[in-house]
């Protein structure tokens, strides 16, 4: 028997010190859209751990503690009545180097200005919403 319920997830906003640009990743799937690093939590994994793990896997950098919980969002997958929770974290500090070569999952990693995110690049509406929530804090 499989569990088809959506899994809870976590995402990380790593911003430049001036908060005018944000680390984004471009996936090799989902129409190659830009997104915040993040994804589904593994079994037994806490949300902060998951956000950190996903950021390392997708962007190559480790967000340095202490990062801040920005919001807990309820999300629904397209075509599903089920909901899941997404924990959104933020920090301005990280360690390591950004991934520079494409991987099977990630095509590109870079800091993107807020203008690019909101007006110029293909960024999903949910990610724009998360960044807008972060900016209000």
PDB file of C-alpha atoms in Angstrom:
ATOM      1  CA  UNK A   1       0.000   0.000   0.000  1.00  0.00           C
ATOM      2  CA  UNK A   2       1.399   3.397  -0.963  1.00  0.00           C
ATOM      3  CA  UNK A   3       0.754   6.703   0.706  1.00  0.00           C
ATOM      4  CA  UNK A   4      -0.334   9.166  -1.984  1.00  0.00           C
ATOM      5  CA  UNK A   5      -0.842  12.046   0.453  1.00  0.00           C
ATOM      6  CA  UNK A   6       1.268  15.084  -0.372  1.00  0.00           C
ATOM      7  CA  UNK A   7       4.325  15.304   1.849  1.00  0.00           C
ATOM      8  CA  UNK A   8       5.115  18.393   3.856  1.00  0.00           C
ATOM      9  CA  UNK A   9       7.976  20.478   2.521  1.00  0.00           C
ATOM     10  CA  UNK A  10      10.391  23.289   3.232  1.00  0.00           C
ATOM     11  CA  UNK A  11      12.049  26.075   1.239  1.00  0.00           C
ATOM     12  CA  UNK A  12      14.885  28.491   1.954  1.00  0.00           C
ATOM     13  CA  UNK A  13      15.313  32.126   1.002  1.00  0.00           C
ATOM     14  CA  UNK A  14      18.973  33.109   0.991  1.00  0.00           C
ATOM     15  CA  UNK A  15      19.159  36.828   0.352  1.00  0.00           C
ATOM     16  CA  UNK A  16      22.009  39.200  -0.346  1.00  0.00           C
ATOM     17  CA  UNK A  17      22.818  41.486   2.614  1.00  0.00           C
ATOM     18  CA  UNK A  18      20.812  44.340   1.048  1.00  0.00           C
ATOM     19  CA  UNK A  19      17.789  42.007   0.577  1.00  0.00           C
ATOM     20  CA  UNK A  20      17.514  43.097  -3.071  1.00  0.00           C
ATOM     21  CA  UNK A  21      18.423  39.712  -4.540  1.00  0.00           C
ATOM     22  CA  UNK A  22      17.545  36.123  -3.673  1.00  0.00           C
ATOM     23  CA  UNK A  23      19.158  32.761  -4.439  1.00  0.00           C
ATOM     24  CA  UNK A  24      17.099  30.916  -7.055  1.00  0.00           C
ATOM     25  CA  UNK A  25      17.446  27.556  -8.808  1.00  0.00           C
ATOM     26  CA  UNK A  26      16.152  26.562 -12.242  1.00  0.00           C
ATOM     27  CA  UNK A  27      14.849  23.015 -12.331  1.00  0.00           C
ATOM     28  CA  UNK A  28      15.269  20.611 -15.238  1.00  0.00           C
ATOM     29  CA  UNK A  29      11.534  19.805 -14.935  1.00  0.00           C
ATOM     30  CA  UNK A  30       8.303  21.817 -14.458  1.00  0.00           C
ATOM     31  CA  UNK A  31       8.835  23.844 -17.634  1.00  0.00           C
ATOM     32  CA  UNK A  32      12.336  24.740 -16.416  1.00  0.00           C
ATOM     33  CA  UNK A  33      10.901  27.359 -14.077  1.00  0.00           C
ATOM     34  CA  UNK A  34      12.946  29.213 -11.460  1.00  0.00           C
ATOM     35  CA  UNK A  35      12.238  28.371  -7.817  1.00  0.00           C
ATOM     36  CA  UNK A  36      13.532  28.751  -4.295  1.00  0.00           C
ATOM     37  CA  UNK A  37      15.670  25.844  -3.108  1.00  0.00           C
ATOM     38  CA  UNK A  38      13.419  23.387  -1.324  1.00  0.00           C
ATOM     39  CA  UNK A  39      11.334  20.272  -1.558  1.00  0.00           C
ATOM     40  CA  UNK A  40       9.575  17.470   0.250  1.00  0.00           C
ATOM     41  CA  UNK A  41      10.676  16.392   3.709  1.00  0.00           C
ATOM     42  CA  UNK A  42      12.128  12.928   4.113  1.00  0.00           C
ATOM     43  CA  UNK A  43      10.606  10.516   6.641  1.00  0.00           C
ATOM     44  CA  UNK A  44      11.475  11.614  10.181  1.00  0.00           C
ATOM     45  CA  UNK A  45      13.101  14.854   9.006  1.00  0.00           C
ATOM     46  CA  UNK A  46      12.224  18.183  10.624  1.00  0.00           C
ATOM     47  CA  UNK A  47      11.332  21.179   8.446  1.00  0.00           C
ATOM     48  CA  UNK A  48      14.503  23.172   9.240  1.00  0.00           C
ATOM     49  CA  UNK A  49      16.647  20.101   8.479  1.00  0.00           C
ATOM     50  CA  UNK A  50      14.777  19.588   5.216  1.00  0.00           C
ATOM     51  CA  UNK A  51      15.212  23.205   4.117  1.00  0.00           C
ATOM     52  CA  UNK A  52      18.930  22.987   4.837  1.00  0.00           C
ATOM     53  CA  UNK A  53      19.340  19.611   3.076  1.00  0.00           C
ATOM     54  CA  UNK A  54      17.414  20.735  -0.007  1.00  0.00           C
ATOM     55  CA  UNK A  55      19.456  23.948  -0.248  1.00  0.00           C
ATOM     56  CA  UNK A  56      22.708  21.985  -0.144  1.00  0.00           C
ATOM     57  CA  UNK A  57      21.428  19.464  -2.718  1.00  0.00           C
ATOM     58  CA  UNK A  58      19.986  21.994  -5.145  1.00  0.00           C
ATOM     59  CA  UNK A  59      22.275  25.018  -4.795  1.00  0.00           C
ATOM     60  CA  UNK A  60      25.502  23.639  -3.322  1.00  0.00           C
ATOM     61  CA  UNK A  61      25.540  25.997  -0.358  1.00  0.00           C
ATOM     62  CA  UNK A  62      24.759  25.445   3.297  1.00  0.00           C
ATOM     63  CA  UNK A  63      22.557  28.064   4.981  1.00  0.00           C
ATOM     64  CA  UNK A  64      24.211  29.001   8.230  1.00  0.00           C
ATOM     65  CA  UNK A  65      22.231  28.883  11.441  1.00  0.00           C
ATOM     66  CA  UNK A  66      20.388  30.555  12.788  1.00  0.00           C
ATOM     67  CA  UNK A  67      17.924  30.931   9.969  1.00  0.00           C
ATOM     68  CA  UNK A  68      14.498  32.408  10.551  1.00  0.00           C
ATOM     69  CA  UNK A  69      11.098  30.776  10.112  1.00  0.00           C
ATOM     70  CA  UNK A  70       9.250  33.209   7.839  1.00  0.00           C
ATOM     71  CA  UNK A  71       5.932  31.408   7.425  1.00  0.00           C
ATOM     72  CA  UNK A  72       4.136  28.082   7.447  1.00  0.00           C
ATOM     73  CA  UNK A  73       1.994  27.883   4.338  1.00  0.00           C
ATOM     74  CA  UNK A  74      -0.831  25.500   3.496  1.00  0.00           C
ATOM     75  CA  UNK A  75      -0.546  24.282  -0.076  1.00  0.00           C
ATOM     76  CA  UNK A  76      -2.605  22.068  -2.341  1.00  0.00           C
ATOM     77  CA  UNK A  77      -1.191  20.162  -5.283  1.00  0.00           C
ATOM     78  CA  UNK A  78      -2.996  20.684  -8.586  1.00  0.00           C
ATOM     79  CA  UNK A  79      -5.912  18.294  -8.937  1.00  0.00           C
ATOM     80  CA  UNK A  80      -5.713  17.023  -5.360  1.00  0.00           C
ATOM     81  CA  UNK A  81      -8.048  17.759  -2.454  1.00  0.00           C
ATOM     82  CA  UNK A  82      -5.199  16.966  -0.026  1.00  0.00           C
ATOM     83  CA  UNK A  83      -3.182  19.737   1.592  1.00  0.00           C
ATOM     84  CA  UNK A  84       0.329  19.836   2.989  1.00  0.00           C
ATOM     85  CA  UNK A  85       2.419  22.329   4.917  1.00  0.00           C
ATOM     86  CA  UNK A  86       5.432  24.199   3.588  1.00  0.00           C
ATOM     87  CA  UNK A  87       7.833  25.798   6.070  1.00  0.00           C
ATOM     88  CA  UNK A  88       9.597  28.841   4.620  1.00  0.00           C
ATOM     89  CA  UNK A  89      12.931  29.904   6.145  1.00  0.00           C
ATOM     90  CA  UNK A  90      15.322  32.762   5.417  1.00  0.00           C
ATOM     91  CA  UNK A  91      18.928  33.749   6.051  1.00  0.00           C
ATOM     92  CA  UNK A  92      21.575  36.089   4.668  1.00  0.00           C
ATOM     93  CA  UNK A  93      24.483  33.825   5.577  1.00  0.00           C
ATOM     94  CA  UNK A  94      25.688  30.685   3.863  1.00  0.00           C
ATOM     95  CA  UNK A  95      28.810  28.624   3.427  1.00  0.00           C
ATOM     96  CA  UNK A  96      30.135  26.945   0.295  1.00  0.00           C
ATOM     97  CA  UNK A  97      30.060  27.670  -3.412  1.00  0.00           C
ATOM     98  CA  UNK A  98      27.084  27.815  -5.723  1.00  0.00           C
ATOM     99  CA  UNK A  99      26.701  24.925  -8.146  1.00  0.00           C
ATOM    100  CA  UNK A 100      28.086  26.083 -11.493  1.00  0.00           C
ATOM    101  CA  UNK A 101      27.477  23.018 -13.674  1.00  0.00           C
ATOM    102  CA  UNK A 102      24.018  21.628 -14.475  1.00  0.00           C
ATOM    103  CA  UNK A 103      22.915  18.488 -12.635  1.00  0.00           C
ATOM    104  CA  UNK A 104      20.157  16.008 -13.415  1.00  0.00           C
ATOM    105  CA  UNK A 105      17.734  18.090 -11.336  1.00  0.00           C
ATOM    106  CA  UNK A 106      19.116  21.653 -11.505  1.00  0.00           C
ATOM    107  CA  UNK A 107      20.041  23.555 -14.668  1.00  0.00           C
ATOM    108  CA  UNK A 108      21.222  26.807 -13.109  1.00  0.00           C
ATOM    109  CA  UNK A 109      21.770  28.464  -9.715  1.00  0.00           C
ATOM    110  CA  UNK A 110      22.187  32.188  -9.168  1.00  0.00           C
ATOM    111  CA  UNK A 111      21.180  35.238  -7.192  1.00  0.00           C
ATOM    112  CA  UNK A 112      18.341  37.029  -8.931  1.00  0.00           C
ATOM    113  CA  UNK A 113      17.148  40.579  -8.296  1.00  0.00           C
ATOM    114  CA  UNK A 114      13.615  41.107  -7.069  1.00  0.00           C
ATOM    115  CA  UNK A 115      12.838  42.916 -10.327  1.00  0.00           C
ATOM    116  CA  UNK A 116      13.895  39.845 -12.315  1.00  0.00           C
ATOM    117  CA  UNK A 117      11.834  37.572 -10.084  1.00  0.00           C
ATOM    118  CA  UNK A 118       8.654  39.628 -10.280  1.00  0.00           C
ATOM    119  CA  UNK A 119       8.791  40.908 -13.864  1.00  0.00           C
ATOM    120  CA  UNK A 120      11.387  39.256 -16.088  1.00  0.00           C
ATOM    121  CA  UNK A 121      12.029  35.576 -15.361  1.00  0.00           C
ATOM    122  CA  UNK A 122       9.704  32.542 -15.399  1.00  0.00           C
ATOM    123  CA  UNK A 123       9.111  32.126 -11.667  1.00  0.00           C
ATOM    124  CA  UNK A 124       6.085  30.227 -10.361  1.00  0.00           C
ATOM    125  CA  UNK A 125       3.334  32.237  -8.696  1.00  0.00           C
ATOM    126  CA  UNK A 126       3.720  30.284  -5.447  1.00  0.00           C
ATOM    127  CA  UNK A 127       7.388  31.249  -5.204  1.00  0.00           C
ATOM    128  CA  UNK A 128       6.592  34.885  -5.952  1.00  0.00           C
ATOM    129  CA  UNK A 129       4.029  34.717  -3.142  1.00  0.00           C
ATOM    130  CA  UNK A 130       6.618  33.285  -0.726  1.00  0.00           C
ATOM    131  CA  UNK A 131       9.117  36.024  -1.585  1.00  0.00           C
ATOM    132  CA  UNK A 132       6.430  38.708  -1.162  1.00  0.00           C
ATOM    133  CA  UNK A 133       5.600  37.336   2.309  1.00  0.00           C
ATOM    134  CA  UNK A 134       9.308  37.393   3.225  1.00  0.00           C
ATOM    135  CA  UNK A 135       9.685  40.989   1.974  1.00  0.00           C
ATOM    136  CA  UNK A 136       6.875  42.186   4.256  1.00  0.00           C
ATOM    137  CA  UNK A 137       8.776  41.118   7.369  1.00  0.00           C
TER     138      UNK A 137
END
